Amino acid sequence: MSYTDEEKIIRGFRDVYNKMAALNKQEMEAALAGYTSTEVHLIEAIHDLTHPNVTQLADTLFLTRSAVTKLTQKLLKKQAITRYQSPANKKEILFALTDEGQSVYEIHRDLHQVFRKRDQPIFATMDAQQKADLLHFLAVYSEHLDNQTANRPTTDS
């Protein structure tokens, strides 16, 4: 079958992502036993956001609010996060990492540094213009997908 260049690009991104995920999976699962990938990324988002609430976490991770609520319940049981009321709005529930959650975050961060070091030789073959062109394409394509997502009706009210 013959593919258009656009189809080849999309398939290429998917294939690269799947290969990265498969290559990283075994090491991630061993180092972060007891946590799913989604739970780890939720921990990362709680670490990175200034005042993480369910809506911000859902938007950041492209999940529904109900999915985030279920995940935060699991992480509360694992004592990886804690919840507290916003001082500005007593109805708003915010989340923070516990020592356990901070440890998970740091292990995940350190693993990504190992993976970046592993992959550095391929990036070293690219010149500045190639990197700039690729980053520009990714930004434009990401914005296009954001616009498509913004125009879709939500299923989680």
Coordinates of C-alpha atoms in Angstrom, one line a residue:
M1 CA 0.0 0.0 0.0
S2 CA 1.2 3.5 -0.8
Y3 CA 1.0 6.2 1.8
T4 CA 1.0 9.9 1.4
D5 CA 3.8 11.9 3.1
E6 CA 1.3 13.1 5.7
E7 CA 0.3 9.5 6.5
K8 CA 4.0 8.5 6.7
I9 CA 4.7 11.3 9.2
I10 CA 1.7 10.3 11.4
R11 CA 2.7 6.6 11.3
G12 CA 6.3 7.6 12.0
F13 CA 5.4 9.5 15.1
R14 CA 3.2 6.7 16.3
D15 CA 5.9 4.1 15.6
V16 CA 8.6 6.1 17.4
Y17 CA 6.3 6.7 20.4
N18 CA 5.3 3.0 20.6
K19 CA 9.0 2.0 20.4
M20 CA 10.0 4.5 23.1
A21 CA 7.2 3.3 25.4
A22 CA 8.0 -0.4 24.9
L23 CA 11.7 0.2 25.4
N24 CA 11.1 2.3 28.6
K25 CA 8.3 0.1 30.0
Q26 CA 10.3 -2.7 31.6
E27 CA 12.6 -0.3 33.5
M28 CA 9.7 2.0 34.5
E29 CA 7.6 -0.9 35.8
A30 CA 10.5 -2.3 37.8
A31 CA 11.5 1.1 39.4
L32 CA 7.9 2.2 40.0
A33 CA 6.3 -1.1 41.0
G34 CA 2.8 -0.6 42.4
Y35 CA 2.1 2.4 40.2
T36 CA 0.5 2.6 36.8
S37 CA 1.9 4.9 34.1
T38 CA -1.2 7.1 34.4
E39 CA -0.8 7.4 38.2
V40 CA 2.9 8.4 37.8
H41 CA 1.9 11.0 35.2
L42 CA -0.7 12.3 37.6
I43 CA 1.9 12.6 40.3
E44 CA 4.1 14.5 37.9
A45 CA 1.3 16.9 37.1
I46 CA 0.5 17.5 40.8
H47 CA 4.2 18.3 41.3
D48 CA 4.4 20.6 38.3
L49 CA 1.1 22.6 38.7
T50 CA 1.0 25.5 41.1
H51 CA -2.5 24.7 42.6
P52 CA -3.6 21.4 41.1
N53 CA -7.3 20.7 41.2
V54 CA -9.3 18.0 39.4
T55 CA -10.1 20.3 36.4
Q56 CA -6.5 21.3 35.9
L57 CA -5.3 17.8 36.2
A58 CA -7.9 16.5 33.7
D59 CA -6.9 19.2 31.2
T60 CA -3.2 18.6 31.7
L61 CA -3.5 14.8 31.2
F62 CA -6.3 14.8 28.6
L63 CA -8.5 12.8 31.0
T64 CA -12.0 13.3 32.2
R65 CA -12.6 14.8 35.6
S66 CA -14.2 11.5 36.7
A67 CA -11.1 9.6 35.7
V68 CA -8.9 12.0 37.6
T69 CA -11.2 11.7 40.7
K70 CA -10.8 7.9 40.5
L71 CA -7.0 8.2 40.1
T72 CA -6.6 10.6 43.0
Q73 CA -8.6 8.2 45.2
K74 CA -6.2 5.4 44.4
L75 CA -3.2 7.7 45.1
L76 CA -4.7 8.9 48.4
K77 CA -5.0 5.2 49.4
K78 CA -1.4 4.6 48.4
Q79 CA -0.5 7.7 50.5
A80 CA 1.3 9.3 47.5
I81 CA -0.8 12.4 47.6
T82 CA -2.8 14.4 50.1
R83 CA -5.8 16.7 49.5
Y84 CA -6.6 20.0 51.0
Q85 CA -9.0 22.9 50.7
S86 CA -8.0 26.0 48.7
P87 CA -7.5 28.9 51.1
A88 CA -9.2 31.2 48.5
N89 CA -12.2 28.9 47.9
K90 CA -13.2 26.4 50.6
K91 CA -15.2 24.4 48.1
E92 CA -12.1 23.8 45.9
I93 CA -10.0 20.7 46.6
L94 CA -6.3 20.8 45.8
F95 CA -3.7 18.1 45.8
A96 CA -0.1 17.9 47.0
L97 CA 2.5 15.2 47.0
T98 CA 3.4 13.3 50.2
D99 CA 7.0 12.1 50.8
E100 CA 5.9 8.9 49.0
G101 CA 4.6 10.8 46.0
Q102 CA 7.7 13.0 45.9
S103 CA 9.9 9.8 45.9
V104 CA 7.8 8.4 42.9
Y105 CA 8.2 11.8 41.1
E106 CA 12.0 11.8 41.6
I107 CA 12.4 8.1 40.4
H108 CA 10.4 9.0 37.3
R109 CA 12.4 12.1 36.7
D110 CA 15.7 10.3 37.1
L111 CA 14.6 7.5 34.7
H112 CA 13.7 10.1 32.0
Q113 CA 17.2 11.6 32.4
V114 CA 18.6 8.1 31.8
F115 CA 16.4 7.7 28.7
R116 CA 17.4 11.2 27.4
K117 CA 21.1 10.2 27.8
R118 CA 20.5 7.0 25.9
D119 CA 18.8 8.9 23.1
Q120 CA 21.2 11.8 23.0
P121 CA 23.4 10.4 20.1
I122 CA 20.5 10.6 17.7
F123 CA 19.8 14.2 18.6
A124 CA 23.5 15.0 18.3
T125 CA 23.2 14.1 14.6
M126 CA 20.7 17.0 14.0
D127 CA 21.9 20.5 13.4
A128 CA 20.2 23.6 15.0
Q129 CA 18.0 24.2 11.9
Q130 CA 16.7 20.7 11.8
K131 CA 15.8 20.8 15.5
A132 CA 14.1 24.2 15.0
D133 CA 12.1 22.9 12.0
L134 CA 11.0 19.9 14.0
L135 CA 10.0 21.9 17.0
H136 CA 8.1 24.3 14.9
F137 CA 6.2 21.5 13.2
L138 CA 5.3 19.9 16.6
A139 CA 4.1 23.3 18.0
V140 CA 1.9 24.0 14.9
Y141 CA 0.5 20.4 14.9
S142 CA -0.1 20.5 18.6
E143 CA -2.0 23.8 18.3
H144 CA -4.1 22.3 15.5
L145 CA -5.0 19.3 17.7
D146 CA -5.7 21.7 20.7
N147 CA -8.1 23.6 18.4
Q148 CA -9.8 20.4 17.3
T149 CA -10.1 19.3 20.9
A150 CA -11.6 22.6 22.0
N151 CA -14.3 22.3 19.3
R152 CA -15.4 18.8 20.4
P153 CA -18.3 18.4 22.9
T154 CA -17.1 17.0 26.2
T155 CA -18.5 13.8 27.6
D156 CA -17.7 14.6 31.3
S157 CA -19.9 17.3 32.8

